[in-house]
mmCIF file of C-alpha atoms in Angstrom:
data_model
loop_
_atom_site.group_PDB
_atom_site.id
_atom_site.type_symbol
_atom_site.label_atom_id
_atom_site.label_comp_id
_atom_site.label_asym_id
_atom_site.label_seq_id
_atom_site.Cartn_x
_atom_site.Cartn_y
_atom_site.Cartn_z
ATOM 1 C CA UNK A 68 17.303 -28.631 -5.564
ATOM 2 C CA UNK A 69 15.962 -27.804 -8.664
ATOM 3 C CA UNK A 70 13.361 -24.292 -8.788
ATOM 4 C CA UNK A 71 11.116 -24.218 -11.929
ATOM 5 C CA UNK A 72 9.231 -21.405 -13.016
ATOM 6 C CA UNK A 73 7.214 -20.255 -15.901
ATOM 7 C CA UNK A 74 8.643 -17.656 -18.383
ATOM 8 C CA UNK A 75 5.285 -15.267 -18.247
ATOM 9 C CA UNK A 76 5.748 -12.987 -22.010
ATOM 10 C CA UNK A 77 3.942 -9.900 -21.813
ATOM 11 C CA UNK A 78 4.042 -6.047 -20.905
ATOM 12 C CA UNK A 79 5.564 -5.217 -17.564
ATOM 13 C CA UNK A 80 3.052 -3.170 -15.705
ATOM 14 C CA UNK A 81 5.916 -0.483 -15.515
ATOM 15 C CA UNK A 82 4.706 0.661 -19.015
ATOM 16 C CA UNK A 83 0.773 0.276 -18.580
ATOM 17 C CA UNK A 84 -1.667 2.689 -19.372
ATOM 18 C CA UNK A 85 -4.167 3.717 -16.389
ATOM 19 C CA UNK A 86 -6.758 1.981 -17.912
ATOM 20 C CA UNK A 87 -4.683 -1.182 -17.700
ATOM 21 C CA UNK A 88 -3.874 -0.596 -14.186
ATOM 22 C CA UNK A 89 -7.348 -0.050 -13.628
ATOM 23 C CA UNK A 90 -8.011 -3.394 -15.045
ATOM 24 C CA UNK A 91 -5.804 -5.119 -12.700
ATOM 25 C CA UNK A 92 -7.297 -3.600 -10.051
ATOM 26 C CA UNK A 93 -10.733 -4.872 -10.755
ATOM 27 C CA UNK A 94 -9.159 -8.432 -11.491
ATOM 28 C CA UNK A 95 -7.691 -8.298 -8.428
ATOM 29 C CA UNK A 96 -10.827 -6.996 -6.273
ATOM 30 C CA UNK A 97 -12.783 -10.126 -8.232
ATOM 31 C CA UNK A 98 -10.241 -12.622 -6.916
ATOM 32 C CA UNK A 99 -10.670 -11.440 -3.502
ATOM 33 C CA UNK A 100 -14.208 -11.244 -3.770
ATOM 34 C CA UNK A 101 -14.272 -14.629 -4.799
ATOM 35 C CA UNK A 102 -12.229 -15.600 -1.501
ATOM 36 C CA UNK A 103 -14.347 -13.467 0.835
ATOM 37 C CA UNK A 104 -17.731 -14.633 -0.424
ATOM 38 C CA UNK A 105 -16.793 -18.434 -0.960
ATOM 39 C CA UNK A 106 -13.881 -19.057 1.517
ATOM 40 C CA UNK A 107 -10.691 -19.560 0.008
ATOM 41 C CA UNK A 108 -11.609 -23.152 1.308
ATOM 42 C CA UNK A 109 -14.690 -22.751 -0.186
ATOM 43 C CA UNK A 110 -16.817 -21.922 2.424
ATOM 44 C CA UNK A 111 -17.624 -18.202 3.861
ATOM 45 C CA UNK A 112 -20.522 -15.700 3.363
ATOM 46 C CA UNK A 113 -21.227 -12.774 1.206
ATOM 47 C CA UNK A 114 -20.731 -10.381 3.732
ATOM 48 C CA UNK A 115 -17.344 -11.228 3.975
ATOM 49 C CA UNK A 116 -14.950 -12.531 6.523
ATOM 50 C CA UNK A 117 -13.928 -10.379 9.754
ATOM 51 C CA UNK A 118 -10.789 -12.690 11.005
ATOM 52 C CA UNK A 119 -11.380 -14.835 14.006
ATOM 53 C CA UNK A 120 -13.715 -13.272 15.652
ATOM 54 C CA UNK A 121 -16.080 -12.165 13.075
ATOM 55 C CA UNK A 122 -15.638 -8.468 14.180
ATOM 56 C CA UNK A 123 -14.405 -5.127 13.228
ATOM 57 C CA UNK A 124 -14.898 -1.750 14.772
ATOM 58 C CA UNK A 125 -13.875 -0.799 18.401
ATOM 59 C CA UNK A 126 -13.761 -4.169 19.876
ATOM 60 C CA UNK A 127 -11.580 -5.222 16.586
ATOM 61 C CA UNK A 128 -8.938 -2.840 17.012
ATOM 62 C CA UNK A 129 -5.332 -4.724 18.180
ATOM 63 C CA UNK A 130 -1.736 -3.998 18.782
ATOM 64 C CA UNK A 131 0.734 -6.490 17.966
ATOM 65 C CA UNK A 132 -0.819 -9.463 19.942
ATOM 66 C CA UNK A 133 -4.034 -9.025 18.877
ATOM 67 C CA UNK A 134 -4.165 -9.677 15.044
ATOM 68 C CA UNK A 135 -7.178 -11.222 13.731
ATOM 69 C CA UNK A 136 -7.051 -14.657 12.401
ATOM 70 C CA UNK A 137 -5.180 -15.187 8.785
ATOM 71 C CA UNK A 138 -7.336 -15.566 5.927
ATOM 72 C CA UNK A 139 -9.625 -18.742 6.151
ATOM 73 C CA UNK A 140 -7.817 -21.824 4.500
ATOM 74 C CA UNK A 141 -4.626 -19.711 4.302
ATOM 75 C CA UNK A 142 -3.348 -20.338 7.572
ATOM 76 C CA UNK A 143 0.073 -22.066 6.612
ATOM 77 C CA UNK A 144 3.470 -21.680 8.181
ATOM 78 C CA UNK A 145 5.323 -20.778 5.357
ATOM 79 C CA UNK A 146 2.612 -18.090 4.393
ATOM 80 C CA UNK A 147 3.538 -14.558 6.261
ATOM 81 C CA UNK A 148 1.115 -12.795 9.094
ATOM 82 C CA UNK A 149 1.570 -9.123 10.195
ATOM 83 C CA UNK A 150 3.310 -8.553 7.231
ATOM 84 C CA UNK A 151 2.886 -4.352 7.351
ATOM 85 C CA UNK A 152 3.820 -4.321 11.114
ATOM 86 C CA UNK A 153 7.056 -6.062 10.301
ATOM 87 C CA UNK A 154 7.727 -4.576 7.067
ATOM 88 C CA UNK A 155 7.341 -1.077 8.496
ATOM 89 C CA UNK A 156 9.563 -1.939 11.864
ATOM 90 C CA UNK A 157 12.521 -2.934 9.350
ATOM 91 C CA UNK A 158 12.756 0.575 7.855
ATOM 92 C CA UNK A 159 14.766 2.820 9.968
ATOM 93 C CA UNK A 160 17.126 4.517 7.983
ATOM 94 C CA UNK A 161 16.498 8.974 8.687
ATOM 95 C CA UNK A 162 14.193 7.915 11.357
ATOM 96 C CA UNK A 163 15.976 10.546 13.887
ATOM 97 C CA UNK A 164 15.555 13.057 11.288
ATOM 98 C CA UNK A 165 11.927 12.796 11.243
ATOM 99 C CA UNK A 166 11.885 16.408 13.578
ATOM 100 C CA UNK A 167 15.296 17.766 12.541
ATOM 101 C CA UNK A 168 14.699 21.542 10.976
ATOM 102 C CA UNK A 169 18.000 21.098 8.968
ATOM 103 C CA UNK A 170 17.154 18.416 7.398
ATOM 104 C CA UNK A 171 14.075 19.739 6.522
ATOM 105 C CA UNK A 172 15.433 22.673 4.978
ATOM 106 C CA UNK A 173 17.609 21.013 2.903
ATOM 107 C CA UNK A 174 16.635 22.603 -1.013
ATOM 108 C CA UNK A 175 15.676 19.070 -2.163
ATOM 109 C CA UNK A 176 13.226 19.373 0.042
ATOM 110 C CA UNK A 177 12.357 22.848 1.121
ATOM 111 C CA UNK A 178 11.991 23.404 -2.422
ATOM 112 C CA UNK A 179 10.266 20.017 -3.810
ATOM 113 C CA UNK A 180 8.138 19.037 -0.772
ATOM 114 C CA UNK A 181 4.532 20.965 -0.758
ATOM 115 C CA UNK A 182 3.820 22.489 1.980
ATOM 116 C CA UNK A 183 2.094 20.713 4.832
ATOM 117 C CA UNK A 184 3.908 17.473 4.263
ATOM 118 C CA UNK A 185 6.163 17.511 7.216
ATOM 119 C CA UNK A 186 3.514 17.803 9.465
ATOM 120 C CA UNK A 187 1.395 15.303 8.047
ATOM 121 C CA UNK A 188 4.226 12.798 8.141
ATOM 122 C CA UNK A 189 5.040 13.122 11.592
ATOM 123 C CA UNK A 190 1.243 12.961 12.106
ATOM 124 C CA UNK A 191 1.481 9.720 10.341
ATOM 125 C CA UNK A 192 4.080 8.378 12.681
ATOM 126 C CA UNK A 193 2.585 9.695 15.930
ATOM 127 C CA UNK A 194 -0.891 7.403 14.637
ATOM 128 C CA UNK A 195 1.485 4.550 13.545
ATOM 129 C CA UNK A 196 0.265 2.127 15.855
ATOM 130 C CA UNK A 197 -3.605 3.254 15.066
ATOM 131 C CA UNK A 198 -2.984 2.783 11.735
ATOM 132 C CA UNK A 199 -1.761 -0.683 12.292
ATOM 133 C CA UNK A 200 -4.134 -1.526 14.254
ATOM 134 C CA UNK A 201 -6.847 -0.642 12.326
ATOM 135 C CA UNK A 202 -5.316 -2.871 9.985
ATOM 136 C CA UNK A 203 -4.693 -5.368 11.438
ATOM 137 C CA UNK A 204 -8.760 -5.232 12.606
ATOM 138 C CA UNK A 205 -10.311 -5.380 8.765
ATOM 139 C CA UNK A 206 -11.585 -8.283 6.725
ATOM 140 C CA UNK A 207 -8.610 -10.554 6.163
ATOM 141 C CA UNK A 208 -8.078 -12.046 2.628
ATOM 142 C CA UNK A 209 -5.333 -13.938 1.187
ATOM 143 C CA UNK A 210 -2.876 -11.091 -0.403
ATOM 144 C CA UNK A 211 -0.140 -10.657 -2.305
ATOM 145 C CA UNK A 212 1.662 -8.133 -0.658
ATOM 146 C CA UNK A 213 4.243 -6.333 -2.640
ATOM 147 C CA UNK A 214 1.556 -5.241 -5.663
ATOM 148 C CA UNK A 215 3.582 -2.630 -7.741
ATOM 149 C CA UNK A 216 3.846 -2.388 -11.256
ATOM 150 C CA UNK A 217 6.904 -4.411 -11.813
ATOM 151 C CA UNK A 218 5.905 -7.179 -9.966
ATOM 152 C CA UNK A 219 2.812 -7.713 -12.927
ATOM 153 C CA UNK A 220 2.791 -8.382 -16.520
ATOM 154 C CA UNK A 221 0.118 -8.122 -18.730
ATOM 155 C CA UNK A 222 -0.573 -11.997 -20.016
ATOM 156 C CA UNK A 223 -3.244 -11.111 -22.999
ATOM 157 C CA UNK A 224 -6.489 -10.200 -21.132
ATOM 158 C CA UNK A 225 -5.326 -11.127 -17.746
ATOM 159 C CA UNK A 226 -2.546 -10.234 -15.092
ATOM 160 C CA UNK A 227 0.151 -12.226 -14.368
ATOM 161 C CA UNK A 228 1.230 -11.776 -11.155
ATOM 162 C CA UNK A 229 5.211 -12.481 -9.956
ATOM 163 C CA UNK A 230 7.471 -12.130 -6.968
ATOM 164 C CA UNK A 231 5.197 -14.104 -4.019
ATOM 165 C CA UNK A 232 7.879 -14.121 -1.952
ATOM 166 C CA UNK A 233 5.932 -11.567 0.781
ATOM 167 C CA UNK A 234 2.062 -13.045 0.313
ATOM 168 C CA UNK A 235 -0.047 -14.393 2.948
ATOM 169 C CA UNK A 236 -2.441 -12.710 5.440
ATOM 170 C CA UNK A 237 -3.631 -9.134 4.131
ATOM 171 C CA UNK A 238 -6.542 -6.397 5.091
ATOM 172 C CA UNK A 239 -9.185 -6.173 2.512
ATOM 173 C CA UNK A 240 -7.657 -3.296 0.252
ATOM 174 C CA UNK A 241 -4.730 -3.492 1.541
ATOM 175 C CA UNK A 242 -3.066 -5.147 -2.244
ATOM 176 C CA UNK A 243 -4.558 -1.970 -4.354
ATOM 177 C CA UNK A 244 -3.128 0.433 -1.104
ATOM 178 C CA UNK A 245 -0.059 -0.831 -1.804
ATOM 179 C CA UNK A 246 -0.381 -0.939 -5.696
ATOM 180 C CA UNK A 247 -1.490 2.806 -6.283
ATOM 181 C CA UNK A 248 1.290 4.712 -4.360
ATOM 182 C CA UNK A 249 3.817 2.580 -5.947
ATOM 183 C CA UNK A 250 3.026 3.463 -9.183
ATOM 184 C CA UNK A 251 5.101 6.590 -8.503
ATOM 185 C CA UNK A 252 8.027 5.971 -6.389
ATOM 186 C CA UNK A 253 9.794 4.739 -8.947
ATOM 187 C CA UNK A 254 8.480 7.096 -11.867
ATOM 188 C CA UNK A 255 6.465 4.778 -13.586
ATOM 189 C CA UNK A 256 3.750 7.280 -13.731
ATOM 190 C CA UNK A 257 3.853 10.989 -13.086
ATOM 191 C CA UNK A 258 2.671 11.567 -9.304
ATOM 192 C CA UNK A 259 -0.079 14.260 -10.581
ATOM 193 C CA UNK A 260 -1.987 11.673 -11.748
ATOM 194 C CA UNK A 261 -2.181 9.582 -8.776
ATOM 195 C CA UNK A 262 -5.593 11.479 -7.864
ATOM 196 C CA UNK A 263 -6.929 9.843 -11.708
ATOM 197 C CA UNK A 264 -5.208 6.374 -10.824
ATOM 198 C CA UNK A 265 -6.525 6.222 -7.220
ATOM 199 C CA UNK A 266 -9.815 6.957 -8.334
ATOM 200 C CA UNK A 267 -10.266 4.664 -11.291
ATOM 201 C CA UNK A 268 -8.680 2.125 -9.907
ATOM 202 C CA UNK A 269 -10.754 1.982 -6.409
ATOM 203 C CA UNK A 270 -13.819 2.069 -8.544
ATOM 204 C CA UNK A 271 -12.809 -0.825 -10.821
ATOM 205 C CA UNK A 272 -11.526 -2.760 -7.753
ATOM 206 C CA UNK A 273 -15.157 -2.508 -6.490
ATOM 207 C CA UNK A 274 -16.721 -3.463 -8.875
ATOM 208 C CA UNK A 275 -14.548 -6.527 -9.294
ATOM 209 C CA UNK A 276 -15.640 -7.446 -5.488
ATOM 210 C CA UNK A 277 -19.073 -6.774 -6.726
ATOM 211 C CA UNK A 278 -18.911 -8.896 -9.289
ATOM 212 C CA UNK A 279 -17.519 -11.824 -7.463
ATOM 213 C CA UNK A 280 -20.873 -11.857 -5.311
ATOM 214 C CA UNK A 281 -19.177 -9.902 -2.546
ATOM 215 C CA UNK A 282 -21.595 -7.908 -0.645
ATOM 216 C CA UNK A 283 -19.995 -5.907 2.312
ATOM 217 C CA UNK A 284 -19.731 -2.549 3.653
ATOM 218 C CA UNK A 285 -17.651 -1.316 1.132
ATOM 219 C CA UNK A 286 -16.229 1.771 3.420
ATOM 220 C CA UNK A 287 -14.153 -1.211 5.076
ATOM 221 C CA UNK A 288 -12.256 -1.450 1.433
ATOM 222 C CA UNK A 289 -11.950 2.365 0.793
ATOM 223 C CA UNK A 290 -10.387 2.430 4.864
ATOM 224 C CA UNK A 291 -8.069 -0.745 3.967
ATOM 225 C CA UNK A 292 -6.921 1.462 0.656
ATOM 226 C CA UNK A 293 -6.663 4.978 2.638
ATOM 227 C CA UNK A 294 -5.315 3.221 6.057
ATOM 228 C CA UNK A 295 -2.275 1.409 3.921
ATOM 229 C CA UNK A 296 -0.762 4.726 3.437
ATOM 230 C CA UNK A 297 0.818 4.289 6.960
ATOM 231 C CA UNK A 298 3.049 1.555 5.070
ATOM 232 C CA UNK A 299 5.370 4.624 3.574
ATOM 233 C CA UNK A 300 5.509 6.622 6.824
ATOM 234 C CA UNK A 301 9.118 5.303 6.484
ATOM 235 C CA UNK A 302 10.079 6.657 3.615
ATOM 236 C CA UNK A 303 10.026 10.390 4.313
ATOM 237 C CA UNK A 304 12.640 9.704 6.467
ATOM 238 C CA UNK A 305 14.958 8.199 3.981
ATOM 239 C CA UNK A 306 14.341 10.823 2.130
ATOM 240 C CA UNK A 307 15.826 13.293 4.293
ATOM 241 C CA UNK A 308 18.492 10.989 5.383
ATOM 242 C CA UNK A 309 19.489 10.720 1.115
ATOM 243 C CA UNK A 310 19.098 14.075 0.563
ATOM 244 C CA UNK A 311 22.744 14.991 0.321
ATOM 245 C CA UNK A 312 23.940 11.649 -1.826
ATOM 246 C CA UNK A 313 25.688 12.445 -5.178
ATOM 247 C CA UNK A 314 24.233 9.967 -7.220
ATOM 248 C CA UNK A 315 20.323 8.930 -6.925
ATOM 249 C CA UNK A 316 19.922 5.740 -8.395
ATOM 250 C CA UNK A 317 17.008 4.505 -10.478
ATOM 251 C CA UNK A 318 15.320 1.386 -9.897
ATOM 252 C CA UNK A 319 17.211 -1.715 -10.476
ATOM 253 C CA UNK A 320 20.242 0.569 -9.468
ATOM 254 C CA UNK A 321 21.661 0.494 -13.292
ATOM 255 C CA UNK A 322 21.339 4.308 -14.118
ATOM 256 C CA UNK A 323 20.459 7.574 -12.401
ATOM 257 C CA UNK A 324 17.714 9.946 -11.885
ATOM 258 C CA UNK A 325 17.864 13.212 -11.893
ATOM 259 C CA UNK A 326 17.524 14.251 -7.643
ATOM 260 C CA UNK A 327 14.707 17.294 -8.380
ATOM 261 C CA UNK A 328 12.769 14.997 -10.288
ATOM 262 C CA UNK A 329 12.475 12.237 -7.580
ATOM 263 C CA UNK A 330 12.057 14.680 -4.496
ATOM 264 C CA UNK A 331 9.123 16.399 -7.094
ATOM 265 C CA UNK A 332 7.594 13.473 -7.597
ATOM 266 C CA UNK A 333 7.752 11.752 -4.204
ATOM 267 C CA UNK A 334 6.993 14.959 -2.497
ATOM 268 C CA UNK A 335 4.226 15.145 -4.472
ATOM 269 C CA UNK A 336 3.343 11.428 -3.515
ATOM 270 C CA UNK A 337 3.421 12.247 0.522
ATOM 271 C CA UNK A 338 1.319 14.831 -0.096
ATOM 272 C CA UNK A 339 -1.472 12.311 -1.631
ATOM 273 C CA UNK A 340 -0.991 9.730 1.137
ATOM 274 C CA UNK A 341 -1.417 12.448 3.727
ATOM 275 C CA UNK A 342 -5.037 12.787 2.317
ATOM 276 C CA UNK A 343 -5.449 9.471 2.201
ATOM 277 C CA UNK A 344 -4.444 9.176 6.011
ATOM 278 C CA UNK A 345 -7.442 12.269 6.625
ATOM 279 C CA UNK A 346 -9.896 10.424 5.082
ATOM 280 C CA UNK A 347 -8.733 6.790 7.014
ATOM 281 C CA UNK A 348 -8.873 8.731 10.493
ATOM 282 C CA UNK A 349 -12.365 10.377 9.346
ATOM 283 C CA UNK A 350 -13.601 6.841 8.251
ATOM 284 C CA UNK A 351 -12.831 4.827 10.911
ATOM 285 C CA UNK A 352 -14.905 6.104 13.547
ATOM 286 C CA UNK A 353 -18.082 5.859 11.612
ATOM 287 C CA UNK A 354 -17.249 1.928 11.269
ATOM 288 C CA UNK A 355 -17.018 1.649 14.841
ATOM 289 C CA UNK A 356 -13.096 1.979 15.601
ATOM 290 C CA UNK A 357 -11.848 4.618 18.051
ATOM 291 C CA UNK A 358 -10.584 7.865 17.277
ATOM 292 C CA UNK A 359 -7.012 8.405 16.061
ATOM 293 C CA UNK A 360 -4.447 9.639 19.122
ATOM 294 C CA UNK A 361 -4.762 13.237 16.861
ATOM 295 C CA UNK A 362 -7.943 13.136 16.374
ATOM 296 C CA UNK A 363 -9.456 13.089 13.124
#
């Protein structure tokens, strides 16, 4: 069997400026504009597509059964479905920790995690199956799935997107939910400006939608972007669990970073998604979907 792919020169996104990200982001809202408005068969409406049913809200929310359709046209076998639910199920690692006081007291974190992030990350796990749910409820689009900054190169103007291996059915903002956060986990950019990244981004996504003749409720793309944070509710855990290892590897594994650093800048991170999860459980209701288990 022979595998050929094409050598794509340009700037990993590991390096990119915000503005650049920013720019992908509204690329990427025009492509799936494009899909939602003209069917990625070439058919659809401009108020987008809703799954199967053409609905969202309280009579749209599912458990694992109950997924909406996949993406219109995209409905192959070899394309993935309920990618988050799996992806999320897969990650157990610290998970007993998740209400252990020692582990929480640990200095890497005592010291480096702001305060109010352990309970809004066992929040986020009690609401896990919300979260998914409401997720699993929102306009479905074809999607990438593992958006992060070194999975995209800058090709001149345009984005060149690698690593498919995970794509297939996705929530509308569910690609630039994933591609924000991850920005940081691996120190491509310092978490305090994840408030300037999420909100230039998010706009620019928009207005790629927008531009694509996509004409929707846009609060279902700002609750597919603040709802994704329930993807990481995992990794809080590991955290703990890691806590005491000698040697915290960078990405790729080749050299080292230094611990404080990482349990800084994540720390910092969990506190972000923790606001994005307040404003997802705020949101939802006012699109029709029921309440979160903790309320809002």
């Amino acid at each position: 069997m022979a595998l050929w792919l094409e050598d794509v020169r340009g700037e990993s996104g590991r390096t990119w400026s915000i503005a650049r990200h920013a720019e992908h982001a509204r690329r990427l809202g025009a492509a799936h504009g494009a899909a939602l408005t003209h069917g990625a068969d070439g058919s659809g409406s401009a108020d987008g597509i809703r799954g199967a049913n053409d609905a969202h809200g309280a009579e749209g929310i599912h458990g694992a059964e109950g997924i909406h359709g996949a993406a219109p046209g995209r409905d192959r076998p070899w394309l993935s479905r309920r990618f988050l639910r799996d992806y999320i199920s897969a990650q157990t690692v610290g998970q007993e920790l998740l209400d252990d006081d020692t582990a929480w007291r640990h200095p890497l974190v005592r010291d480096h995690f702001p305060a109010g992030v352990r309970e809004a990350m066992v929040r986020l796990r009690q609401d896990r199956e919300w979260f998914l749910g409401i997720m699993e409820s929102l306009p479905r689009v074809f999607s990438h799935l593992d958006q992060w900054p070194a999975n995209v190169v800058s090709h001149g103007p345009d984005s060149a997107l690698i690593d498919w291996a995970f794509a297939g059915d996705g929530a509308l903002g569910e690609d630039l939910g994933n591609y924000i956060p991850d920005t940081v986990w691996d120190l491509f950019l310092p978490a305090a400006r994840l408030p300037e990244l999420a909100a230039t981004a998010y706009e620019a996504h928009v207005h790629g939608l927008r531009e694509s003749g996509w004409r929707g409720d846009e609060r279902l793309v700002r609750l597919g972007m603040c709802a994704s944070a329930v993807k990481y509710d995992w990794l809080a855990p590991l955290m703990l669990a890691r806590a005491d290892e000698a040697r915290q590897p960078d990405y790729g594994g080749k050299g080292e970073v230094v611990a404080e650093r990482r349990y800084r800048e994540r720390g910092l991170a969990f506190a972000f998604l923790a606001g994005w999860a307040a404003e997802a459980r705020a949101l939802a209701p006012l699109l029709g979907f029921p309440p979160a288990p903790t309320g809002r």
